[in-house]
Coordinates of C-alpha atoms in Angstrom, one line a residue:
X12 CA 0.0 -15.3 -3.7
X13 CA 0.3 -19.4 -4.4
X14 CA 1.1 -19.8 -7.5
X15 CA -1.3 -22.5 -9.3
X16 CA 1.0 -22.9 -13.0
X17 CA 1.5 -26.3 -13.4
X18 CA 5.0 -28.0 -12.7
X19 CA 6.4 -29.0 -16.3
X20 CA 5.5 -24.9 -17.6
X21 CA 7.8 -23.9 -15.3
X22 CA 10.2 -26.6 -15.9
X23 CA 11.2 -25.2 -19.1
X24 CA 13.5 -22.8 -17.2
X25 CA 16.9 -24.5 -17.7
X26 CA 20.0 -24.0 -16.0
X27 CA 21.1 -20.8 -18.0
X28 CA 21.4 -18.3 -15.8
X29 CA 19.2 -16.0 -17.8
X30 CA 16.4 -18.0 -17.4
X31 CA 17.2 -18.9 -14.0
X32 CA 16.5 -14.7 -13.5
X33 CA 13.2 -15.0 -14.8
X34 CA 12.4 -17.9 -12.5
X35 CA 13.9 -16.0 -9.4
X36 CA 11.4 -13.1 -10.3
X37 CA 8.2 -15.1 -10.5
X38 CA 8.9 -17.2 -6.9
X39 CA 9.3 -13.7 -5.8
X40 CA 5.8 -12.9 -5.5
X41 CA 4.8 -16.1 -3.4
X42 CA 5.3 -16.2 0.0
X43 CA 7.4 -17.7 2.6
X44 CA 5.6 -20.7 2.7
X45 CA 4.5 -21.0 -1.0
X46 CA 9.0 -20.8 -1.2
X47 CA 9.1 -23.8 1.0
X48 CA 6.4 -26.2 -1.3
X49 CA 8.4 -25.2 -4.0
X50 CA 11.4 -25.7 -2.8
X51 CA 10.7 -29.1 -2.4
X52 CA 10.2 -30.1 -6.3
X53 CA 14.4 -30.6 -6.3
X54 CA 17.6 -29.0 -5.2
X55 CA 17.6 -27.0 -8.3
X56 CA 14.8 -25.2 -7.6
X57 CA 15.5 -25.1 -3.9
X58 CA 19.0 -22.8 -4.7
X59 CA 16.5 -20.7 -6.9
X60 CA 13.2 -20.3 -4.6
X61 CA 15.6 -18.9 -1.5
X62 CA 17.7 -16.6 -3.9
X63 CA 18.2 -13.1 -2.9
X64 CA 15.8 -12.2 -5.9
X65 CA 13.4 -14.3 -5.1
X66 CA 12.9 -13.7 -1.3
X67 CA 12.9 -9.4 -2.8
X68 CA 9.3 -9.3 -1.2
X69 CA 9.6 -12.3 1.2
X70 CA 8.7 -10.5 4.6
X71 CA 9.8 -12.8 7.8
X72 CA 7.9 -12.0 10.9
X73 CA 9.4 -13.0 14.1
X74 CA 6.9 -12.4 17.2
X75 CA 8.5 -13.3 20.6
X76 CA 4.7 -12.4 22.2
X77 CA 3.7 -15.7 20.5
X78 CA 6.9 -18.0 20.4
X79 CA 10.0 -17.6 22.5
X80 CA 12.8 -16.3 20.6
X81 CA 14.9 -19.8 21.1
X82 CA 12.2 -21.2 19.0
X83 CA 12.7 -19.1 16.3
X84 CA 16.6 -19.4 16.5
X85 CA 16.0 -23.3 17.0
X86 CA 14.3 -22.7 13.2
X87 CA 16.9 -20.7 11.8
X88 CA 19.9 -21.4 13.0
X89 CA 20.7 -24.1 9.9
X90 CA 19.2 -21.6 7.6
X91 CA 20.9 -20.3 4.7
X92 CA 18.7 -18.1 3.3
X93 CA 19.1 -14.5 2.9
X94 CA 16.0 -13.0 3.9
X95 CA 15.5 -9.3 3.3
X96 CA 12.8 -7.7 5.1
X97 CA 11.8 -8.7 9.0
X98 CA 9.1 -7.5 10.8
X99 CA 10.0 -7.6 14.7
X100 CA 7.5 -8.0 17.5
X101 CA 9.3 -8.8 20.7
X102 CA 9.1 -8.2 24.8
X103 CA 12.3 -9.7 25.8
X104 CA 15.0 -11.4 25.1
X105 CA 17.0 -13.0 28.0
X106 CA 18.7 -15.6 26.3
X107 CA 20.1 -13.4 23.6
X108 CA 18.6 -15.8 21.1
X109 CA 16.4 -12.9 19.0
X110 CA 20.3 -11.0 19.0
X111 CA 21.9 -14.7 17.4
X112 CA 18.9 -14.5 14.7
X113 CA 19.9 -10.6 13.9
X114 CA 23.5 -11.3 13.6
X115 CA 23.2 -14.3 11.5
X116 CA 21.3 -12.2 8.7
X117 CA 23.1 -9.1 9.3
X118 CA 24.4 -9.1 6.3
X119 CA 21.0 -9.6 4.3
X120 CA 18.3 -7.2 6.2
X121 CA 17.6 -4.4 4.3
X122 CA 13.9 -3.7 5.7
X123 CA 13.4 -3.8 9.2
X124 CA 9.8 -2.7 11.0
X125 CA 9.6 -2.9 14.6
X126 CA 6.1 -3.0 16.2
X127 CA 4.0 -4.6 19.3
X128 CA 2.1 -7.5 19.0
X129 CA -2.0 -6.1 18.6
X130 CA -3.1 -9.6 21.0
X131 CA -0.5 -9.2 23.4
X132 CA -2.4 -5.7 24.8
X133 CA 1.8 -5.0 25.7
X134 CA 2.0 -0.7 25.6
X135 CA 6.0 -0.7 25.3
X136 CA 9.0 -2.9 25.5
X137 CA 12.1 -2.2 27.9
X138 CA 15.8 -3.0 26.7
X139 CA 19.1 -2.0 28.0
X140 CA 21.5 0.7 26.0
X141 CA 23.9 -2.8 25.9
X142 CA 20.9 -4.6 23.8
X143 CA 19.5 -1.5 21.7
X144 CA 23.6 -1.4 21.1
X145 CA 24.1 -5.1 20.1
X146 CA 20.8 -4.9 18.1
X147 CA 21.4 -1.9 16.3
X148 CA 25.1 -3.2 15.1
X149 CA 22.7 -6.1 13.4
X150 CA 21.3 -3.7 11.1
X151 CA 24.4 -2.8 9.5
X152 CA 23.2 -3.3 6.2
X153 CA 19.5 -2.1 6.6
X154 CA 18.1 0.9 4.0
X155 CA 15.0 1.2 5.7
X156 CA 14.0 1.3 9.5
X157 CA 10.5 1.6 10.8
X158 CA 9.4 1.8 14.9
X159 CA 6.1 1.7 15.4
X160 CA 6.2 0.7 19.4
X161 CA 7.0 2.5 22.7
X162 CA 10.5 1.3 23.8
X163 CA 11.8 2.6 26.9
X164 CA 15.7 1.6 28.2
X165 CA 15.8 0.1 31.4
X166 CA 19.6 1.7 31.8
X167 CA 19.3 5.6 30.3
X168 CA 22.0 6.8 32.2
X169 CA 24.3 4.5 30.7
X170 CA 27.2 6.3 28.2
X171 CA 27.1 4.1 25.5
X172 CA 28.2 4.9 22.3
X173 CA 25.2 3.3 19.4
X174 CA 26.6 2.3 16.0
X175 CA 26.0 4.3 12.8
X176 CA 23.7 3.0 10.3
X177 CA 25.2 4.5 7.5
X178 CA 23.0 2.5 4.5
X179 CA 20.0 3.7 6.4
X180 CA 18.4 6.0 4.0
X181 CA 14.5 5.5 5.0
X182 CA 13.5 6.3 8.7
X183 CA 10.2 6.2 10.2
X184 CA 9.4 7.4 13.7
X185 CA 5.7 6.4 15.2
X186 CA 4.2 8.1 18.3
X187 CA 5.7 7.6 21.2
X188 CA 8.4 5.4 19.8
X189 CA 11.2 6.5 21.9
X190 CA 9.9 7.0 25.8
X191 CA 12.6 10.0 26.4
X192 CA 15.0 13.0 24.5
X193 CA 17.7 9.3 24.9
X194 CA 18.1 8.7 20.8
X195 CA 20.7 10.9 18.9
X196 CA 19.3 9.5 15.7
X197 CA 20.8 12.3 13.9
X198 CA 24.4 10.4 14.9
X199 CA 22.8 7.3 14.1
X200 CA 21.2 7.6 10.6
X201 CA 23.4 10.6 9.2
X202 CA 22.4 9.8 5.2
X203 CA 18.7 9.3 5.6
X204 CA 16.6 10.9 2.4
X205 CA 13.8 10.0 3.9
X206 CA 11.5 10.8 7.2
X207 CA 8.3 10.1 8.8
X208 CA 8.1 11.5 12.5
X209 CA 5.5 12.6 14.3
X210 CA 5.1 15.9 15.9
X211 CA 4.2 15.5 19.8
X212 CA 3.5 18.3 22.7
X213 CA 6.7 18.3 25.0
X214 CA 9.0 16.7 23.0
X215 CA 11.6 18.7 20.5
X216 CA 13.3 15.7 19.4
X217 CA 12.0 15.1 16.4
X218 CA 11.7 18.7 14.9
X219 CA 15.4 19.0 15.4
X220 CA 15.7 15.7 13.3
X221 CA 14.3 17.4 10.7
X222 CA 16.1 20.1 10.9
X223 CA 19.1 18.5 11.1
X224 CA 18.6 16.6 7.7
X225 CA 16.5 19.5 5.9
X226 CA 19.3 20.3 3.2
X227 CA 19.5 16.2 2.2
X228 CA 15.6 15.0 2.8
X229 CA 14.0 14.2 -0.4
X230 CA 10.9 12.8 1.3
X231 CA 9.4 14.2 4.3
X232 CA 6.2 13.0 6.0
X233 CA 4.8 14.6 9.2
X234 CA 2.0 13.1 11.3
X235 CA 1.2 16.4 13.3
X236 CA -3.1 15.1 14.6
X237 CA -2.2 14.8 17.7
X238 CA -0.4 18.2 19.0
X239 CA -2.3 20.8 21.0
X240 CA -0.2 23.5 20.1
X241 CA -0.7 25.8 17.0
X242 CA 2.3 25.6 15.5
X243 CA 5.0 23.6 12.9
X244 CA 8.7 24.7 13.1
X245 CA 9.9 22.7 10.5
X246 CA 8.2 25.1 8.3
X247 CA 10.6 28.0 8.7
X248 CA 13.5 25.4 7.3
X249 CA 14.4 25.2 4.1
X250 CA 14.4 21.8 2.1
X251 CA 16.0 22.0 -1.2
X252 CA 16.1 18.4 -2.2
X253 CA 12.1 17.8 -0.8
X254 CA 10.4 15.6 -3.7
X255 CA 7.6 14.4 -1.7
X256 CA 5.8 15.6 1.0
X257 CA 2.9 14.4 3.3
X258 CA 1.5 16.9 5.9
X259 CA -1.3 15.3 8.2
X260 CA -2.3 18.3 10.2
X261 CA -5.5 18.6 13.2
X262 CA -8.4 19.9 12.5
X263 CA -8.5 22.8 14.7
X264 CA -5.9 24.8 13.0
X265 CA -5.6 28.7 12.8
X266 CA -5.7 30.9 9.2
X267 CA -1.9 31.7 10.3
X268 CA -0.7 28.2 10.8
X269 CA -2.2 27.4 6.8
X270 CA -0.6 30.6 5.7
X271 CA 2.6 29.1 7.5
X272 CA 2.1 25.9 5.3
X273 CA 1.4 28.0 2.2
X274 CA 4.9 29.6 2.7
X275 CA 6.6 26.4 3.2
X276 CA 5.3 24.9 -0.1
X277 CA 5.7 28.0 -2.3
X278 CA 9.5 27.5 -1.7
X279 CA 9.5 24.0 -2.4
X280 CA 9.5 24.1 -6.1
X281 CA 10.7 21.1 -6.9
X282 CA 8.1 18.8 -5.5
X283 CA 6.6 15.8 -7.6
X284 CA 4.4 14.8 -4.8
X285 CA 1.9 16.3 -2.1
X286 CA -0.6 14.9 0.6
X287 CA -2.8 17.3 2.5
X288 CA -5.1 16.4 5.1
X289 CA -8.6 18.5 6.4
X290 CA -8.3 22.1 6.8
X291 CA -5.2 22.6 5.4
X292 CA -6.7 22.2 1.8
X293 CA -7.7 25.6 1.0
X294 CA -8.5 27.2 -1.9
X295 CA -5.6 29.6 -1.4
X296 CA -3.7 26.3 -0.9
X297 CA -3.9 24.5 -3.7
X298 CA -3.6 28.1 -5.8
X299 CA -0.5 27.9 -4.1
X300 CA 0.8 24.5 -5.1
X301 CA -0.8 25.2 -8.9
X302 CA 1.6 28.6 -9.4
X303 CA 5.1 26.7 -7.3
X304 CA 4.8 23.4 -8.1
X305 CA 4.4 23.0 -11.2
X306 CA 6.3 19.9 -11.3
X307 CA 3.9 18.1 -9.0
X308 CA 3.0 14.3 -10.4
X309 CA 0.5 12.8 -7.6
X310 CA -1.7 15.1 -5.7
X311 CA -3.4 13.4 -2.7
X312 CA -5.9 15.5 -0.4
X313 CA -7.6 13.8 2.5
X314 CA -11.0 16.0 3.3
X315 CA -14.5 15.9 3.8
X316 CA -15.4 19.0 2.1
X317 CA -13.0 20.5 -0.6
X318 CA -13.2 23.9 -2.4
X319 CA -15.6 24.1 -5.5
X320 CA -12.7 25.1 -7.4
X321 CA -10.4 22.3 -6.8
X322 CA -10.5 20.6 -10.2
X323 CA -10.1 23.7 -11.7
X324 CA -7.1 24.7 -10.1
X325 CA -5.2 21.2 -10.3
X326 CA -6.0 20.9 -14.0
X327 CA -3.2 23.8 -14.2
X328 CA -0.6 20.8 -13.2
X329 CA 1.1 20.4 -16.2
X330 CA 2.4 17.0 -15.4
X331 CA -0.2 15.8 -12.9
X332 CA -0.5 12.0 -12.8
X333 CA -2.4 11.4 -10.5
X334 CA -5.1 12.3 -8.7
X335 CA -5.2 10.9 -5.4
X336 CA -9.4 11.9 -3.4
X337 CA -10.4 10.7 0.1
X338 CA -14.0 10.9 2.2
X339 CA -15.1 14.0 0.2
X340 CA -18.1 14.7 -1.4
X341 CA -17.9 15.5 -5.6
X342 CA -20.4 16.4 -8.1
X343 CA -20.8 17.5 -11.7
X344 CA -20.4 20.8 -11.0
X345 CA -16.7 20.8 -9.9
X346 CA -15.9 19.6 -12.9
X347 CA -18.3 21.3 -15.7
X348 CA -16.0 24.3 -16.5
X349 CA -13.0 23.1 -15.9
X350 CA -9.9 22.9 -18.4
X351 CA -8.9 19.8 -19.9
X352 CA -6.0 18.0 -17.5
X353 CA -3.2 17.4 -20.2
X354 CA -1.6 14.5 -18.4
X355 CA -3.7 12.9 -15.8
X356 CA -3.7 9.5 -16.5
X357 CA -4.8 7.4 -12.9
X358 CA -7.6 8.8 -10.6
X359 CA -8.0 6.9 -7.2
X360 CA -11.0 7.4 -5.0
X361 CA -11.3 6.4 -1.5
X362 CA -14.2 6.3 0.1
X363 CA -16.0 9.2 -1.7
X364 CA -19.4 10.4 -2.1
X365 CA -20.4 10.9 -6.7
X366 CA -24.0 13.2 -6.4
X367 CA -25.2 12.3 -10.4
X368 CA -22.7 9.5 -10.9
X369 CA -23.9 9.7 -14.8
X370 CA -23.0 13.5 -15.3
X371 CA -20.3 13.3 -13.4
X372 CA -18.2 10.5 -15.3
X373 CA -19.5 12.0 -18.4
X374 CA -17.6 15.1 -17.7
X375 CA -14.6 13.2 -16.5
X376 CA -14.3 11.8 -19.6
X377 CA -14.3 15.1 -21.1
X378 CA -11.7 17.0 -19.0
X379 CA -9.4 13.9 -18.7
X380 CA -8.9 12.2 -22.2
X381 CA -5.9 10.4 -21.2
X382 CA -7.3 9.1 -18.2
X383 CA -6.6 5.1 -18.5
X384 CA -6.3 4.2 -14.9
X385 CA -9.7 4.0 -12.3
X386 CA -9.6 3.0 -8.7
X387 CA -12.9 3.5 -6.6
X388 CA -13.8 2.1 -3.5
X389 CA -17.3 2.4 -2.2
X390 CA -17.6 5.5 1.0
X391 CA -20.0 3.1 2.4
X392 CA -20.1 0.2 4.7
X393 CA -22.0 -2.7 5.9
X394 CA -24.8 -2.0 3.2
X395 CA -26.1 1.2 3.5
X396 CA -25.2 2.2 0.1
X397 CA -23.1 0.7 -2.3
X398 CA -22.6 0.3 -5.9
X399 CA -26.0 -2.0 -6.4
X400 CA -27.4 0.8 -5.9
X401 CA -25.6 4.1 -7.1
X402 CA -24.9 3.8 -10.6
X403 CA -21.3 4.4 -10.5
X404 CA -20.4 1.7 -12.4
X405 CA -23.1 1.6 -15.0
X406 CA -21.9 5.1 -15.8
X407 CA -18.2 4.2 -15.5
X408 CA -18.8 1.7 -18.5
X409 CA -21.2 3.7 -20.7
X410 CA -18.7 7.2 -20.4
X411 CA -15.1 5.9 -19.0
X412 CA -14.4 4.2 -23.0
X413 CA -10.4 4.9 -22.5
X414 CA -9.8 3.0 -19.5
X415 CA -7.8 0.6 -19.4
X416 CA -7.3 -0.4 -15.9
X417 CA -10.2 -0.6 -13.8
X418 CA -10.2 -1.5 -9.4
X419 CA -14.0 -1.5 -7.4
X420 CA -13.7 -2.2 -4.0
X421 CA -16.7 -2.6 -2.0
X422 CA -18.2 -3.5 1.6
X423 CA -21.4 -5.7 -0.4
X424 CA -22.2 -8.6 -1.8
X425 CA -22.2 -7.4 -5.6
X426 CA -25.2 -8.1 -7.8
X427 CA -23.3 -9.2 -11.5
X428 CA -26.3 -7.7 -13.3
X429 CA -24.2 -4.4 -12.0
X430 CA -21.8 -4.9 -14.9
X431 CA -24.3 -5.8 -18.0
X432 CA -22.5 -3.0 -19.9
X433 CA -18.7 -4.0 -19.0
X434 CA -18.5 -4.6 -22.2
X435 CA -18.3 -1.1 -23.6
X436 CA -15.3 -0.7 -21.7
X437 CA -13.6 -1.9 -25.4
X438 CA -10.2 -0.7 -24.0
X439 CA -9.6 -2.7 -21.2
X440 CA -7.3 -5.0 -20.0
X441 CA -6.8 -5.3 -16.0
X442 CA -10.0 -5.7 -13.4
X443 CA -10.0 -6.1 -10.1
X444 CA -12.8 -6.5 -7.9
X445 CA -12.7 -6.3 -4.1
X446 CA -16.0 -7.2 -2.1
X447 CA -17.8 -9.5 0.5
X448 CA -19.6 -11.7 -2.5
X449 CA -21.0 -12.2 -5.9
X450 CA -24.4 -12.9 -6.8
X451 CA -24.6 -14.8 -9.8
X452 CA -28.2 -13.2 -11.1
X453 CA -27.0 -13.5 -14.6
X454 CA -23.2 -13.8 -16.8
X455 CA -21.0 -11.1 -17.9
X456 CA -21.0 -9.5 -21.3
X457 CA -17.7 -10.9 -23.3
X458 CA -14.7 -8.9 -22.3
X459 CA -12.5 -9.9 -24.8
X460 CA -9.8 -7.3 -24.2
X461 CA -9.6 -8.5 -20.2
X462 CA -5.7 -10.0 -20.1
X463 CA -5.2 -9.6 -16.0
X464 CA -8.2 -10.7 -13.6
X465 CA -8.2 -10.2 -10.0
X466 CA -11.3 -11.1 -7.9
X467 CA -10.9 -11.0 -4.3
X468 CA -14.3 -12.4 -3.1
X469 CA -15.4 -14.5 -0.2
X470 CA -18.2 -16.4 -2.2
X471 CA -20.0 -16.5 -5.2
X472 CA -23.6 -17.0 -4.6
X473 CA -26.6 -18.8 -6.8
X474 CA -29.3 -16.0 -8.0
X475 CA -31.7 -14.5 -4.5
X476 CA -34.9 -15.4 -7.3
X477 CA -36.5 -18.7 -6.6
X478 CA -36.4 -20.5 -8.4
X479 CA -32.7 -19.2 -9.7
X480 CA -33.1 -17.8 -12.6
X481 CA -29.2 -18.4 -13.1
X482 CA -26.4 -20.8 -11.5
X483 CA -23.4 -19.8 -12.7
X484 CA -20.3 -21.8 -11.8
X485 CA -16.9 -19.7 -11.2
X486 CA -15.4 -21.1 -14.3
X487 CA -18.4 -20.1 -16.3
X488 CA -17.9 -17.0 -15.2
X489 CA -14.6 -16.3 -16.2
X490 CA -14.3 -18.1 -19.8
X491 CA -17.7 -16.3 -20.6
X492 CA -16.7 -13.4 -19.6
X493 CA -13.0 -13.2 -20.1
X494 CA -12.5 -15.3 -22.5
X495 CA -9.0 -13.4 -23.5
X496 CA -7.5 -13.5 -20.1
X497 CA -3.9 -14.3 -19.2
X498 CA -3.5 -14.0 -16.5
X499 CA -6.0 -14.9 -13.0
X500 CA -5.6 -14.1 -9.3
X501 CA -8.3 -15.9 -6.7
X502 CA -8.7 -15.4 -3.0
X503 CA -8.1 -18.4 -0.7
X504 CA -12.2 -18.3 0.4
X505 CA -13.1 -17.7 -2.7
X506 CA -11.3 -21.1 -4.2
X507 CA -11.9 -22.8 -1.2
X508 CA -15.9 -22.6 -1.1
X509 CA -15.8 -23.7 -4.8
X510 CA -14.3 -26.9 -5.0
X511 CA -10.8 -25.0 -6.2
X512 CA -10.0 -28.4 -7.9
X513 CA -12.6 -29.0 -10.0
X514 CA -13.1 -25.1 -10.9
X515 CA -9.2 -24.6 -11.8
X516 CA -9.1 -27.8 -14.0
X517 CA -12.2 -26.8 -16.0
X518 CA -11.1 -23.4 -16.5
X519 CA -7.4 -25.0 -17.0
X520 CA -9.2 -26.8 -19.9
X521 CA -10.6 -23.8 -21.9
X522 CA -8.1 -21.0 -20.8
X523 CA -4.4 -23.2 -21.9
X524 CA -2.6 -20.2 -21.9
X525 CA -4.0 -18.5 -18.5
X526 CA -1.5 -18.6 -15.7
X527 CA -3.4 -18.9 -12.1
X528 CA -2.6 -17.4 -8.8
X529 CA -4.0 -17.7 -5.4
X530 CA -4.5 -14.4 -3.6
X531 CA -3.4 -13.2 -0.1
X532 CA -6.4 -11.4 0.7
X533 CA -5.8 -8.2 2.6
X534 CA -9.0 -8.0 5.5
X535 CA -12.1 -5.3 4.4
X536 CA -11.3 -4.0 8.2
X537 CA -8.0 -2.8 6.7
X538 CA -8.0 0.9 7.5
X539 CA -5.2 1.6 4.8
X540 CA -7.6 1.8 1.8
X541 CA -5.0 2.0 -0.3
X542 CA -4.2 -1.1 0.4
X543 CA -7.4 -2.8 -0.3
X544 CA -6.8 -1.3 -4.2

């Protein structure tokens, strides 16, 4: 995000370092290059835009598929700044120049991902034991190490002896990752807490990992589509420590292999967070969580069909959070006789079908009084149906009166009439709205309450009636209709096909004490719907 507040409000930030804090955590939202514009207002605020706090989310990417790695080094060799998370896309190295650019921030990584270039259609990368050696010594310091690409070694016979990454607490594995039984990450990464792997046919590797750090894991995530075989060992170990757990399982799976699952979560009592995927949501499953984990926070299941008494059973959760749906279908129904979830307080829907969108929220607002928190994003794309059409959100206004946090996400261009009763949401303060477009058929009802205001649109069309029955300019659509907002995040397009200028200064002129943002937008292809939330 770019941040828009003008230069003599954040000016007042003196040389204290108290203040200087607070200024380090606001440049730590913008981006690399929103660092360097600032950077450039003096050298006081070039010390504080490069801090270690302020680069905190600063994520350098270095691709050696685009640029050679001496370009890269030729860039950073004079740097001083101590960048924190890297994202790694290289084929080869030669020079040793991608090795001078790891050692120079040794000290500083803390977040490293590893991953192919998606343009440069390369399957795997092939290093030497010597290089994986020299490269693995650079992330000394590193908490966090993700591999996402083949990588084979060109040299496997070689005895060499890797260095221990003992800060590494956070490891995760993708397919394929590894070409070969070659990586004794169990030497390597001996205080890791956390795991993702992926469970492959042929290759044992990665259930002895798990095995091997059962009695210290506090966060295990297994990725186990892809195996032909009918069967999960790690489910005989015993994890004391496990707090979360994430268990993406294939479809075609036997009534044994579930009740193996069942087993292992009845002894993991002291979960606070579960994601289940397809068959293995059962009703006998989630009876199972409800009676052992009763300290269970976030529930997540990932399903196209879920058990009529779901709702039922997870409203036994006495600290339930959140409630976490994906690609099912829900109705009234589900809902109608079931007990009153003492502390649910977010529900996130991705991609779901709501059958009687009006009876259905009306009951929700019944069995969940302390729900405050709504994420929904549209199952639907490229038109077919979408929330001009459903009624979701009519009915989210008229029965949802306790939200307070409200996120639509949707593959349309959005008619604003949609949101003629907005208004009644009287307990709001933070909406965010996610889709291809607006059309401005007619204003917003006031929403004084609004304080936080995201839209992440492409454009904001005139009325489809001809003659327009309304033309409504972005910044009469925000001080009309959020006329208590603080605080505003655009997308790029959106400002851009708006004359940003002239929009921002007008809105500048009626909202003096709004703070603006420009917004990264994350693409509507983004398969990680989370993400678009």
């Amino acid at each position: 995000m770019i941040c828009l507040m003008r230069i003599h409000r954040i000016s007042i930030f003196g040389h204290l370092r108290g203040d200087s804090l607070v200024f380090e955590r606001i440049v730590s939202y913008l981006t690399v290059e929103d660092c360097k514009v600032a950077s450039l207002v003096n050298y006081r605020w070039s010390q504080l835009c490069f801090s270690p706090i302020a680069l905190a989310n600063v994520q350098l990417e270095i691709n050696c598929a685009v640029l050679e790695a001496s370009d890269y080094w030729t860039v950073l060799e004079s740097s001083c700044r101590p960048y924190r998370n890297l994202v790694l896309k290289f084929a080869s190295d030669d020079a040793g120049d991608l090795l001078k650019i790891l050692g120079k921030f040794q000290s500083s990584w803390e977040r490293i991902t590893i991953e192919q270039d998606a343009d440069a259609k390369l399957l795997r990368t092939e290093i030497s034991v010597g290089f994986l050696s020299r490269m693995l010594q650079a992330f000394s310091n590193v908490k966090q190490l993700t591999i996402k690409t083949v990588i084979e070694l060109s040299d496997p016979s070689c005895e060499t002896d890797l260095p221990q990454l003992n800060r590494v607490e956070a490891i995760c594995l993708y397919k394929n990752c590894f070409d070969g039984d070659l990586i004794a990450w169990t030497r390597i990464c001996p205080n890791v807490k956390y795991i993702g792997v992926p469970l492959q046919d042929g290759r044992d590797e990665f259930p002895r990992i798990i095995q091997h750090f059962s009695h210290q894991i506090e966060h295990l995530s297994i990725d186990a589509r892809f195996i032909e075989r009918d069967s999960l060992d790690f489910v005989h170990e015993d994890f004391p420590r496990l707090r979360k757990f994430r268990l993406l399982y294939p479809i075609s799976n036997s009534a044994a292999t579930v009740n193996l699952v069942r087993s292992f979560i009845s002894r993991c009592s002291n979960l606070t967070e579960i994601s289940l995927f397809t068959n293995v949501i059962s009703q006998e499953t989630l009876q199972t969580i409800a009676e052992s984990c009763t300290q269970l926070q976030v529930v997540s299941l990932d399903t196209n069909e879920i058990p009529p008494s779901t709702f039922s059973i997870l409203s036994k959760l006495p600290l339930l959070k959140q409630l976490i749906l994906q690609k099912m279908t829900v109705e009234p129904a589900m809902i109608t006789s079931v007990a009153t979830f003492p502390a649910l307080r977010r529900l996130t829907c991705l991609s779901i079908r709501i059958n009687c969108p009006e009876a259905f929220f009306q009951q929700l607002h019944k069995k969940m009084p302390r729900l405050t928190w709504l994420e929904l994003l549209d199952r639907f794309r490229y038109g077919f149906s979408n929330f001009n059409q459903n009624g979701v959100v009519d009915a989210i206004c008229v029965h949802m009166a306790n939200l307070q946090r409200l996120a639509l996400v949707d593959w349309a261009t959005l008619d604003l009439s949609i949101f003629q009763n907005l208004n009644m949401l009287t307990n709001l303060t933070e909406f965010r709205l996610k889709c291809i477009g607006l059309n401005a058929n007619r204003t917003i009802p006031c929403c004084a309450g609004v304080k936080k205001l995201v839209l992440d649109v492409d454009t904001l069309k005139p009325s489809d009636t001809i003659p327009p029955k309304c033309h409504l300019s972005l910044a009469d659509l925000i001080s009309q209709g959020f006329p208590g907002v603080k605080s505003i995040e655009l997308s790029h397009q959106l400002l851009d096909r708006t004359i940003s200028e002239r929009e921002i200064a007008i809105l500048r002129s009626v909202l003096t004490d709004c703070a603006f943002y420009r917004r990264k937008r994350v693409p509507m292809t983004d398969r990680d719907y989370a993400a678009l939330l």
